[in-house]
Amino acid sequence: MTDFAGLDRYLENNRQTHLDQLFELLRIPSVSADSTKRAEMDRAAQWVADRLSRAGLKTELIPGDGPSLVYAETPPVPGQPVVLVYGHYDVQPADPLELWKSPPFEPVIREGNIVARGSTDDKGQMLTHVLSVLAWHACGMKLPLQIKFLIEGQEEQGSEVLEAKLPEIAKRLECDVIVISDSSQYAKGQPAITYGLRGIAYFELRVHGPKADLHSGSFGGAVTNPALALARILTEIKTPDGKIQLPGFYDSVVPLVESERAMWNSLGFSDEKFAEQLGVAALTGEVGYNTLERRWARPTFDVHGLLGGYQGEGGKTIIPSWNGAKISFRLVPNQDPKTVGQQLRAFLKDHTPPGVRVEVIDLHGGRGVVVNPNSPYMQGAVKAVEEGFDVKPVLIREGGSIPIVAQMVDALHCDVLLIGWGLDDDGAHSPNEKFCLEDFYRGIRASSRLWHHLAQSVVA
Ligand code: BES
Ligand code: ZN
C-alpha cells in the first residue's frame, strides 16, 4: 500500500523548506535572452542538478552551445511505465523594471502569492515535481515507476540546445509519457489538463532605407520612410477581421471540431470578465470564432516590439535609415514554422514598397501539439490532479507554446500530459509575475500522487 498519509504529513511539515528552496531558485536571474547572464544560467542549472541528486537521482549536466540541460533519473522499474518530466529553469527578461512593486529576483509573498520573475513560468511549477520525488525519497518510499527529468535553460528562446542534442540523447530520454507543468488551470479553483498548445514562428523584420538617417525637412516627401513602410507591411499581414494574408497560410490548419466547440462553450467563459481582467475596452479577433477558440485553436499574428528610429527624449526630425519589428505567428496543428517562414518571404516580395529592402531574420519556431485524449495516462493524471486540488480537472487547450514538445513526441513516440498549476492572470512574461502559494503546495501534492496513479493506469 502506498502511504499517502505519510507523504501528506511530510509535505505538511515541509511547507516552509519547500518555499525556501523555491525562493533560492527564484533569486537566480537566469534570463536566457540576456547573453550577459551565462554565469547565472550555469548557477541555475547547477542548483536544479543539486536538488535532483539530493532526491537520490543519478544526475548530470549536459553541456551544449548555450545553457546546459539538466538530466536525472531514478532507477528503472521493470514492467512499469517510464515518465519524463520536462521543465525549464530559464525565465523571460524582467523589464520594465520600474513596474515591479518589489524587485523581480527578490521573491516575496504578497496576498497569498509568490511574486518573482519565474514564479509561475516555470521555476515554481517545475519544482513541484522535483519536490514530490524528494518527498518519496525522504519518506523512504519506493517509486512505482522510473522517473526521468529533463530541465532545460532555453525554453523561452526556442530550445536550440535541446533541439540540437535531441538525436544524441533520445535513447536516454526514452519514455512512455512526458509530464509538463508549464501552463495554467482553467480558472482559480478550477484545475485543468491541457490537451493542446499552439506552435510559434518568430522572426525579426528589418526594413532598410537610406544609407544614413536623413534630415526629414530636407528629404521628407522624396524617399520611402522605413518606419512607414514597416507599418504598412505589418498592418497588411493581418486584416482587421483577423485573417492572415500570407499565401497558403491556412492550407494545413486543422479545423475546430464541433464537439470541441461544444465542450469549450460549457466552460462558462465570460468575455466581459476577461476584458476587465486585461484592462481592455473590447476583445477583438478573427471573425467567426469566439474568444476561447481564437486563443486555443486558431493561428494569429502579433508584433512584440518595434526597433530603430528616434526613441530618446524630446524630438529629432529624421527619416530613419532602418526600422525593425519583432513579430510572431502563433500556429495550430498542422502548421509548420519553416513553411510559414517561406510564406512570409513570399508575402514580402509582393508587399514591400519601392525604395526599401526587407530583411527577414528567423529567430525560432516550434509546431503546435494536440495530445492524445485517450492516452492510458490521462485517467491517472485526472485522479492525481483531483487529489491534489480537491476538484476534478476540466480539459482545455491553451494558446501558449512549448516549442520543443512536438519534436520530443516525434523523437520519443510517447504521450504527453500537460498539467499546469498556474493561473491566467499570473502575469507570466509581465511585471509582478506571481504563483499562488497554495497552488504551489497543491501542485506538489498532485505530483506526489501522480507517480502512483500513472503506474496504476497501465496495470488496470
Ligand atoms: N509556459 C509558457 C508556455 C505556455 C504559456 C503554455 C501559456 C500555456 C499557456 C512557456 O514558458 C512560454 O512562454 N513559451 C514561449 C515560447 C516562445 C518564446 C518560443 C511562448 O509561448 O511565448
Ligand atoms: Zn514563458
Short mmCIF file of C-alpha atoms and ligand atoms in Angstrom, two decimals:
data_model
loop_
_atom_site.label_atom_id
_atom_site.label_comp_id
_atom_site.label_asym_id
_atom_site.label_seq_id
_atom_site.Cartn_x
_atom_site.Cartn_y
_atom_site.Cartn_z
CA MET A 1 0.00 0.00 0.00
CA THR A 2 1.27 3.44 -0.86
CA ASP A 3 1.46 5.50 2.32
CA PHE A 4 -0.25 8.70 1.14
CA ALA A 5 -0.92 9.75 4.73
CA GLY A 6 2.81 9.63 5.44
CA LEU A 7 3.56 11.62 2.29
CA ASP A 8 0.91 14.20 3.20
CA ARG A 9 2.37 14.57 6.67
CA TYR A 10 5.82 15.05 5.20
CA LEU A 11 4.55 17.68 2.75
CA GLU A 12 2.65 19.47 5.53
CA ASN A 13 5.74 19.53 7.78
CA ASN A 14 7.98 20.78 4.96
CA ARG A 15 5.94 23.65 3.60
CA GLN A 16 8.47 26.23 4.73
CA THR A 17 11.54 24.34 3.50
CA HIS A 18 9.86 23.81 0.12
CA LEU A 19 9.14 27.50 -0.16
CA ASP A 20 12.69 28.36 0.92
CA GLN A 21 14.00 26.19 -1.88
CA LEU A 22 11.82 27.84 -4.49
CA PHE A 23 12.95 31.24 -3.21
CA GLU A 24 16.59 30.20 -3.64
CA LEU A 25 16.00 29.30 -7.27
CA LEU A 26 13.96 32.45 -7.91
CA ARG A 27 16.87 34.57 -6.65
CA ILE A 28 19.00 33.40 -9.59
CA PRO A 29 18.34 35.76 -12.54
CA SER A 30 18.51 33.07 -15.23
CA VAL A 31 17.30 35.20 -18.15
CA SER A 32 18.04 33.16 -21.26
CA ALA A 33 17.53 36.10 -23.64
CA ASP A 34 20.39 38.00 -21.97
CA SER A 35 23.82 36.88 -23.17
CA THR A 36 25.49 38.59 -20.17
CA LYS A 37 23.69 36.15 -17.84
CA ARG A 38 25.60 32.99 -18.82
CA ALA A 39 27.05 32.58 -15.31
CA GLU A 40 23.55 32.83 -13.84
CA MET A 41 22.30 30.20 -16.26
CA ASP A 42 25.09 27.90 -15.06
CA ARG A 43 24.20 28.60 -11.43
CA ALA A 44 20.54 27.80 -12.02
CA ALA A 45 21.38 24.57 -13.87
CA GLN A 46 23.72 23.53 -11.08
CA TRP A 47 21.10 24.38 -8.46
CA VAL A 48 18.48 22.19 -10.15
CA ALA A 49 21.01 19.37 -10.58
CA ASP A 50 21.97 19.56 -6.88
CA ARG A 51 18.31 19.26 -5.80
CA LEU A 52 17.78 16.24 -8.03
CA SER A 53 20.86 14.50 -6.69
CA ARG A 54 19.70 15.19 -3.14
CA ALA A 55 16.44 13.48 -4.07
CA GLY A 56 18.52 10.40 -4.83
CA LEU A 57 18.56 10.68 -8.63
CA LYS A 58 21.50 9.94 -10.86
CA THR A 59 22.09 13.43 -12.23
CA GLU A 60 24.21 15.03 -14.93
CA LEU A 61 24.60 18.34 -16.70
CA ILE A 62 24.60 18.01 -20.47
CA PRO A 63 26.56 20.91 -21.96
CA GLY A 64 25.73 22.41 -25.35
CA ASP A 65 26.08 25.58 -27.34
CA GLY A 66 24.14 27.57 -24.73
CA PRO A 67 22.67 26.87 -21.29
CA SER A 68 23.24 23.26 -20.14
CA LEU A 69 20.49 20.67 -19.94
CA VAL A 70 19.89 19.07 -16.56
CA TYR A 71 19.19 15.36 -16.82
CA ALA A 72 18.41 12.99 -13.95
CA GLU A 73 16.80 9.61 -13.46
CA THR A 74 15.56 7.23 -10.78
CA PRO A 75 16.29 3.52 -11.20
CA PRO A 76 14.25 1.59 -13.80
CA VAL A 77 11.22 -0.35 -12.55
CA PRO A 78 10.74 -3.36 -14.85
CA GLY A 79 7.29 -3.76 -16.35
CA GLN A 80 6.25 -0.23 -15.34
CA PRO A 81 5.98 2.88 -17.48
CA VAL A 82 8.76 5.45 -17.73
CA VAL A 83 7.87 9.11 -17.14
CA LEU A 84 9.92 12.03 -18.39
CA VAL A 85 9.36 15.31 -16.54
CA TYR A 86 10.21 18.27 -18.76
CA GLY A 87 10.50 21.84 -17.49
CA HIS A 88 12.67 24.93 -17.76
CA TYR A 89 14.88 26.89 -15.41
CA ASP A 90 15.23 29.92 -17.69
CA VAL A 91 12.97 32.95 -17.40
CA GLN A 92 11.91 35.88 -19.55
CA PRO A 93 13.59 39.29 -19.14
CA ALA A 94 12.21 41.23 -16.16
CA ASP A 95 11.89 44.65 -17.80
CA PRO A 96 10.20 47.11 -17.49
CA LEU A 97 11.76 47.07 -14.01
CA GLU A 98 10.03 50.23 -12.79
CA LEU A 99 6.66 48.47 -12.94
CA TRP A 100 7.62 45.81 -10.38
CA LYS A 101 6.32 46.51 -6.86
CA SER A 102 9.27 44.52 -5.47
CA PRO A 103 12.49 43.55 -7.27
CA PRO A 104 11.89 40.66 -9.73
CA PHE A 105 14.65 38.45 -8.37
CA GLU A 106 13.90 39.07 -4.68
CA PRO A 107 10.87 36.82 -4.17
CA VAL A 108 8.21 37.86 -1.63
CA ILE A 109 4.81 36.58 -0.56
CA ARG A 110 2.11 39.15 -1.29
CA GLU A 111 -1.61 38.50 -0.86
CA GLY A 112 -1.13 34.74 -0.86
CA ASN A 113 1.09 34.75 -3.95
CA ILE A 114 4.77 34.12 -4.55
CA VAL A 115 5.85 37.20 -6.50
CA ALA A 116 9.03 36.99 -8.61
CA ARG A 117 10.13 36.52 -12.21
CA GLY A 118 9.82 32.80 -12.97
CA SER A 119 7.50 32.05 -10.03
CA THR A 120 4.84 30.50 -12.28
CA ASP A 121 6.82 30.23 -15.56
CA ASP A 122 8.35 27.83 -14.86
CA LYS A 123 10.51 27.54 -11.74
CA GLY A 124 7.63 27.20 -9.27
CA GLN A 125 5.69 24.72 -11.39
CA MET A 126 8.72 22.69 -12.39
CA LEU A 127 9.93 22.44 -8.80
CA THR A 128 6.68 20.80 -7.65
CA HIS A 129 7.82 17.60 -9.39
CA VAL A 130 11.35 17.75 -8.02
CA LEU A 131 10.00 18.26 -4.51
CA SER A 132 7.46 15.46 -4.79
CA VAL A 133 10.14 12.98 -5.82
CA LEU A 134 12.27 14.28 -2.95
CA ALA A 135 9.29 13.62 -0.65
CA TRP A 136 9.02 9.97 -1.75
CA HIS A 137 12.75 9.61 -1.19
CA ALA A 138 12.65 11.29 2.24
CA CYS A 139 9.72 9.09 3.33
CA GLY A 140 11.73 6.03 2.35
CA MET A 141 9.12 5.05 -0.26
CA LYS A 142 9.99 3.21 -3.41
CA LEU A 143 8.73 4.89 -6.60
CA PRO A 144 6.39 2.60 -8.58
CA LEU A 145 7.88 3.65 -11.93
CA GLN A 146 11.02 5.20 -13.36
CA ILE A 147 11.09 8.99 -13.45
CA LYS A 148 13.48 10.91 -15.68
CA PHE A 149 13.91 14.68 -15.52
CA LEU A 150 14.94 16.95 -18.36
CA ILE A 151 15.09 20.56 -17.25
CA GLU A 152 16.40 22.98 -19.85
CA GLY A 153 17.58 26.59 -19.83
CA GLN A 154 16.41 27.88 -23.17
CA GLU A 155 12.70 27.21 -23.44
CA GLU A 156 11.93 30.92 -23.60
CA GLN A 157 14.26 31.25 -26.59
CA GLY A 158 13.17 28.28 -28.65
CA SER A 159 15.17 25.40 -27.09
CA GLU A 160 18.10 25.44 -29.53
CA VAL A 161 20.44 23.41 -27.32
CA LEU A 162 17.85 20.73 -26.68
CA GLU A 163 16.87 20.61 -30.34
CA ALA A 164 20.49 20.06 -31.34
CA LYS A 165 21.10 17.43 -28.64
CA LEU A 166 17.82 15.56 -29.09
CA PRO A 167 19.06 12.92 -31.56
CA GLU A 168 22.09 12.20 -29.38
CA ILE A 169 20.20 11.90 -26.09
CA ALA A 170 16.93 10.42 -27.38
CA LYS A 171 17.90 6.96 -26.14
CA ARG A 172 18.43 8.29 -22.61
CA LEU A 173 15.11 10.14 -22.76
CA GLU A 174 13.10 7.11 -23.87
CA CYS A 175 9.78 7.17 -22.04
CA ASP A 176 6.10 6.33 -22.25
CA VAL A 177 4.80 9.73 -21.25
CA ILE A 178 6.19 13.25 -20.82
CA VAL A 179 4.80 15.24 -17.90
CA ILE A 180 4.94 19.03 -18.14
CA SER A 181 3.72 21.63 -15.67
CA ASP A 182 4.26 24.89 -17.54
CA SER A 183 0.71 26.00 -18.25
CA SER A 184 -2.37 27.11 -16.34
CA GLN A 185 -5.50 25.96 -14.64
CA TYR A 186 -8.73 26.96 -16.33
CA ALA A 187 -9.54 29.44 -13.54
CA LYS A 188 -8.97 29.95 -9.84
CA GLY A 189 -10.38 26.88 -8.10
CA GLN A 190 -10.79 25.00 -11.41
CA PRO A 191 -7.71 22.93 -12.29
CA ALA A 192 -7.30 21.65 -15.83
CA ILE A 193 -5.49 19.23 -18.02
CA THR A 194 -4.34 20.90 -21.20
CA TYR A 195 -4.63 18.80 -24.34
CA GLY A 196 -3.39 21.32 -26.89
CA LEU A 197 -0.79 24.08 -27.26
CA ARG A 198 -0.18 26.43 -30.14
CA GLY A 199 3.08 26.48 -32.05
CA ILE A 200 5.07 29.56 -32.94
CA ALA A 201 7.14 31.03 -35.76
CA TYR A 202 9.20 34.01 -34.53
CA PHE A 203 11.02 36.50 -36.79
CA GLU A 204 12.73 39.84 -36.77
CA LEU A 205 11.96 42.08 -39.74
CA ARG A 206 14.33 44.83 -40.76
CA VAL A 207 13.32 47.45 -43.28
CA HIS A 208 16.36 49.20 -44.74
CA GLY A 209 16.02 52.63 -46.35
CA PRO A 210 18.59 55.41 -46.92
CA LYS A 211 22.22 54.59 -46.09
CA ALA A 212 22.13 57.01 -43.13
CA ASP A 213 19.45 58.88 -41.14
CA LEU A 214 18.23 61.85 -43.18
CA HIS A 215 17.03 65.32 -42.18
CA SER A 216 13.29 64.92 -42.61
CA GLY A 217 12.89 68.55 -43.69
CA SER A 218 15.39 68.35 -46.49
CA PHE A 219 14.46 64.87 -47.68
CA GLY A 220 10.95 64.14 -46.37
CA GLY A 221 8.49 63.50 -49.17
CA ALA A 222 11.18 62.33 -51.59
CA VAL A 223 12.05 58.89 -50.17
CA THR A 224 10.21 55.97 -48.57
CA ASN A 225 10.33 56.22 -44.78
CA PRO A 226 11.30 52.74 -43.46
CA ALA A 227 9.06 53.17 -40.39
CA LEU A 228 6.03 53.85 -42.58
CA ALA A 229 6.92 51.01 -44.92
CA LEU A 230 7.19 48.71 -41.91
CA ALA A 231 3.86 49.91 -40.53
CA ARG A 232 2.21 49.25 -43.88
CA ILE A 233 3.67 45.75 -44.11
CA LEU A 234 2.64 44.87 -40.56
CA THR A 235 -0.93 46.02 -40.99
CA GLU A 236 -1.21 44.20 -44.30
CA ILE A 237 -0.14 40.87 -42.78
CA LYS A 238 -3.40 40.66 -40.81
CA THR A 239 -6.69 42.18 -41.93
CA PRO A 240 -8.93 43.99 -39.42
CA ASP A 241 -11.16 40.89 -39.34
CA GLY A 242 -8.24 38.82 -38.13
CA LYS A 243 -7.33 36.92 -41.32
CA ILE A 244 -3.65 36.40 -42.06
CA GLN A 245 -2.69 37.21 -45.61
CA LEU A 246 0.41 35.08 -46.16
CA PRO A 247 -0.14 32.91 -49.24
CA GLY A 248 -1.20 29.38 -48.26
CA PHE A 249 -1.17 30.22 -44.53
CA TYR A 250 -4.42 28.35 -43.72
CA ASP A 251 -3.83 25.40 -46.06
CA SER A 252 -2.74 22.95 -43.37
CA VAL A 253 -4.75 24.33 -40.43
CA VAL A 254 -6.71 21.59 -38.69
CA PRO A 255 -10.23 22.97 -38.30
CA LEU A 256 -12.01 23.08 -34.98
CA VAL A 257 -14.45 20.25 -34.49
CA GLU A 258 -17.98 20.81 -33.23
CA SER A 259 -17.51 18.58 -30.18
CA GLU A 260 -14.59 20.75 -29.04
CA ARG A 261 -16.58 23.92 -29.58
CA ALA A 262 -19.42 22.47 -27.51
CA MET A 263 -17.06 21.37 -24.74
CA TRP A 264 -15.50 24.82 -24.52
CA ASN A 265 -18.87 26.53 -24.60
CA SER A 266 -19.79 24.58 -21.49
CA LEU A 267 -16.85 26.11 -19.58
CA GLY A 268 -18.85 29.29 -18.99
CA PHE A 269 -16.21 31.70 -20.30
CA SER A 270 -17.14 35.36 -19.89
CA ASP A 271 -15.86 37.91 -22.42
CA GLU A 272 -16.81 40.76 -20.08
CA LYS A 273 -14.80 39.43 -17.15
CA PHE A 274 -11.86 38.62 -19.41
CA ALA A 275 -11.81 42.13 -20.92
CA GLU A 276 -11.95 43.59 -17.43
CA GLN A 277 -9.09 41.35 -16.25
CA LEU A 278 -6.95 42.57 -19.14
CA GLY A 279 -7.98 46.22 -18.83
CA VAL A 280 -9.22 46.50 -22.42
CA ALA A 281 -12.43 48.12 -23.66
CA ALA A 282 -13.12 45.42 -26.26
CA LEU A 283 -11.95 41.99 -27.34
CA THR A 284 -11.06 41.61 -31.00
CA GLY A 285 -10.01 38.77 -33.26
CA GLU A 286 -10.80 36.54 -36.18
CA VAL A 287 -14.42 36.77 -37.29
CA GLY A 288 -16.43 33.59 -36.92
CA TYR A 289 -14.69 32.44 -33.72
CA ASN A 290 -15.24 33.21 -30.04
CA THR A 291 -12.51 34.21 -27.62
CA LEU A 292 -11.50 30.74 -26.41
CA GLU A 293 -11.48 29.43 -29.98
CA ARG A 294 -9.31 32.35 -31.09
CA ARG A 295 -6.84 31.78 -28.25
CA TRP A 296 -6.69 27.99 -28.27
CA ALA A 297 -7.31 26.74 -31.77
CA ARG A 298 -6.77 29.50 -34.34
CA PRO A 299 -3.49 30.92 -35.61
CA THR A 300 -2.69 34.58 -35.17
CA PHE A 301 -0.06 37.25 -35.80
CA ASP A 302 1.46 39.66 -33.28
CA VAL A 303 4.07 42.36 -33.04
CA HIS A 304 6.22 42.24 -29.90
CA GLY A 305 8.42 45.27 -30.31
CA LEU A 306 9.41 47.98 -32.75
CA LEU A 307 13.02 48.83 -33.37
CA GLY A 308 15.04 51.73 -34.74
CA GLY A 309 14.21 55.38 -35.29
CA TYR A 310 14.42 58.03 -32.64
CA GLN A 311 13.40 56.79 -29.19
CA GLY A 312 15.11 59.40 -26.98
CA GLU A 313 13.88 62.47 -25.14
CA GLY A 314 12.38 65.41 -27.00
CA GLY A 315 12.12 65.49 -30.76
CA LYS A 316 14.57 64.60 -33.51
CA THR A 317 13.47 65.14 -37.08
CA ILE A 318 14.87 62.23 -39.04
CA ILE A 319 13.91 59.71 -41.63
CA PRO A 320 15.46 56.66 -40.00
CA SER A 321 17.91 54.69 -42.05
CA TRP A 322 16.19 51.47 -40.90
CA ASN A 323 13.36 50.21 -38.71
CA GLY A 324 12.55 46.77 -37.46
CA ALA A 325 9.97 44.68 -35.68
CA LYS A 326 9.95 41.51 -33.60
CA ILE A 327 6.99 39.51 -34.82
CA SER A 328 5.49 36.08 -34.42
CA PHE A 329 2.76 33.87 -35.76
CA ARG A 330 1.05 31.53 -33.29
CA LEU A 331 0.38 28.30 -35.11
CA VAL A 332 -2.03 25.43 -34.72
CA PRO A 333 -1.69 21.81 -35.81
CA ASN A 334 -0.61 21.04 -38.61
CA GLN A 335 1.16 24.28 -39.47
CA ASP A 336 4.91 24.17 -39.79
CA PRO A 337 7.09 27.14 -38.72
CA LYS A 338 9.56 26.63 -41.61
CA THR A 339 6.74 26.77 -44.16
CA VAL A 340 5.42 29.92 -42.51
CA GLY A 341 8.89 31.46 -42.97
CA GLN A 342 8.68 30.74 -46.71
CA GLN A 343 5.15 32.12 -46.85
CA LEU A 344 6.27 35.29 -45.06
CA ARG A 345 9.10 35.79 -47.57
CA ALA A 346 6.70 35.23 -50.48
CA PHE A 347 4.28 37.76 -48.98
CA LEU A 348 7.03 40.36 -48.57
CA LYS A 349 8.06 40.02 -52.23
CA ASP A 350 4.67 41.42 -53.19
CA HIS A 351 4.18 43.85 -50.31
CA THR A 352 7.45 45.74 -49.96
CA PRO A 353 7.03 49.36 -51.01
CA PRO A 354 9.58 50.68 -53.54
CA GLY A 355 12.69 52.35 -52.13
CA VAL A 356 13.23 49.99 -49.17
CA ARG A 357 14.59 46.47 -48.73
CA VAL A 358 13.21 44.00 -46.17
CA GLU A 359 15.39 41.51 -44.35
CA VAL A 360 13.83 38.55 -42.51
CA ILE A 361 15.76 37.01 -39.61
CA ASP A 362 14.47 33.64 -38.34
CA LEU A 363 14.57 33.65 -34.55
CA HIS A 364 12.88 30.42 -33.56
CA GLY A 365 9.88 28.21 -34.02
CA GLY A 366 8.02 25.13 -32.93
CA ARG A 367 4.93 23.22 -34.01
CA GLY A 368 1.71 23.11 -32.02
CA VAL A 369 0.54 19.98 -30.24
CA VAL A 370 -2.70 18.20 -29.60
CA VAL A 371 -2.38 15.48 -27.02
CA ASN A 372 -3.94 12.04 -27.37
CA PRO A 373 -7.01 12.35 -25.09
CA ASN A 374 -7.35 8.56 -24.95
CA SER A 375 -3.87 8.02 -23.59
CA PRO A 376 -3.97 5.48 -20.74
CA TYR A 377 -2.15 8.05 -18.61
CA MET A 378 -4.90 10.66 -18.87
CA GLN A 379 -7.05 8.97 -16.23
CA GLY A 380 -4.11 8.76 -13.86
CA ALA A 381 -3.43 12.45 -14.32
CA VAL A 382 -7.08 13.29 -13.70
CA LYS A 383 -7.01 11.37 -10.39
CA ALA A 384 -3.74 12.94 -9.27
CA VAL A 385 -4.91 16.47 -10.04
CA GLU A 386 -8.22 15.84 -8.33
CA GLU A 387 -6.49 14.55 -5.21
CA GLY A 388 -4.02 17.45 -5.18
CA PHE A 389 -6.57 20.20 -5.74
CA ASP A 390 -9.75 18.60 -4.34
CA VAL A 391 -11.55 19.48 -7.58
CA LYS A 392 -11.91 17.39 -10.73
CA PRO A 393 -9.93 18.96 -13.60
CA VAL A 394 -11.53 20.09 -16.86
CA LEU A 395 -9.99 19.56 -20.29
CA ILE A 396 -8.76 22.68 -22.05
CA ARG A 397 -6.36 23.82 -24.75
CA GLU A 398 -4.04 26.81 -24.35
CA GLY A 399 -2.63 29.43 -26.65
CA GLY A 400 0.99 29.47 -25.44
CA SER A 401 3.80 27.39 -26.89
CA ILE A 402 6.37 24.97 -25.59
CA PRO A 403 8.28 24.73 -28.84
CA ILE A 404 10.19 21.50 -28.21
CA VAL A 405 7.21 19.34 -27.22
CA ALA A 406 6.16 18.35 -30.75
CA GLN A 407 9.74 17.38 -31.58
CA MET A 408 10.13 15.32 -28.42
CA VAL A 409 6.89 13.47 -29.12
CA ASP A 410 8.13 12.68 -32.65
CA ALA A 411 11.55 11.57 -31.44
CA LEU A 412 10.36 9.53 -28.44
CA HIS A 413 7.00 8.22 -29.71
CA CYS A 414 5.38 8.92 -26.37
CA ASP A 415 2.28 10.54 -24.89
CA VAL A 416 2.25 13.94 -23.19
CA LEU A 417 0.47 15.21 -20.10
CA LEU A 418 0.24 18.99 -19.74
CA ILE A 419 -0.83 19.62 -16.18
CA GLY A 420 -0.29 23.26 -15.28
CA TRP A 421 -0.70 24.79 -11.84
CA GLY A 422 -0.61 28.45 -12.95
CA LEU A 423 -3.42 30.93 -13.48
CA ASP A 424 -4.27 33.06 -16.48
CA ASP A 425 -3.68 36.25 -14.51
CA ASP A 426 -0.27 35.22 -13.13
CA GLY A 427 1.44 37.84 -15.28
CA ALA A 428 3.83 35.43 -17.00
CA HIS A 429 6.32 37.44 -19.15
CA SER A 430 4.99 40.59 -17.46
CA PRO A 431 5.87 42.68 -14.35
CA ASN A 432 4.88 41.31 -10.90
CA GLU A 433 4.67 37.71 -12.10
CA LYS A 434 3.09 35.59 -9.39
CA PHE A 435 2.26 32.00 -8.48
CA CYS A 436 -0.45 31.22 -5.93
CA LEU A 437 1.29 29.88 -2.81
CA GLU A 438 -1.42 27.31 -2.10
CA ASP A 439 -1.30 26.12 -5.71
CA PHE A 440 2.44 25.52 -5.26
CA TYR A 441 1.62 23.19 -2.37
CA ARG A 442 -1.35 21.63 -4.16
CA GLY A 443 0.88 21.07 -7.19
CA ILE A 444 3.45 19.21 -5.06
CA ARG A 445 0.64 17.09 -3.59
CA ALA A 446 -0.85 16.32 -7.01
CA SER A 447 2.61 15.42 -8.29
CA SER A 448 3.25 13.16 -5.29
CA ARG A 449 0.09 11.22 -6.27
CA LEU A 450 0.82 11.25 -9.98
CA TRP A 451 3.60 8.65 -9.86
CA HIS A 452 1.28 6.19 -8.15
CA HIS A 453 -1.66 6.78 -10.49
CA LEU A 454 0.44 6.65 -13.66
CA ALA A 455 1.80 3.28 -12.60
CA GLN A 456 -1.75 2.14 -11.84
CA SER A 457 -3.11 3.31 -15.19
CA VAL A 458 -1.27 0.61 -17.11
CA VAL A 459 -1.84 -2.10 -14.53
CA ALA A 460 -5.62 -1.77 -14.92
N1 BES B 1 4.90 28.49 -20.07
C1 BES B 1 4.93 29.00 -21.38
C2 BES B 1 4.02 28.29 -22.35
C3 BES B 1 2.56 28.49 -22.10
C4 BES B 1 2.05 29.75 -21.94
C5 BES B 1 1.73 27.40 -22.06
C6 BES B 1 0.70 29.92 -21.71
C7 BES B 1 0.39 27.57 -21.85
C8 BES B 1 -0.12 28.84 -21.66
C9 BES B 1 6.32 28.94 -21.95
O1 BES B 1 7.32 29.11 -21.00
C10 BES B 1 6.45 30.07 -22.93
O2 BES B 1 6.21 31.18 -22.59
N2 BES B 1 6.84 29.78 -24.15
C11 BES B 1 7.09 30.78 -25.11
C12 BES B 1 7.88 30.13 -26.20
C13 BES B 1 8.48 31.08 -27.18
C14 BES B 1 9.28 32.16 -26.55
C15 BES B 1 9.31 30.33 -28.18
C16 BES B 1 5.80 31.38 -25.63
O3 BES B 1 4.75 30.72 -25.70
O4 BES B 1 5.83 32.57 -25.97
ZN ZN B 2 7.24 31.62 -20.72
#
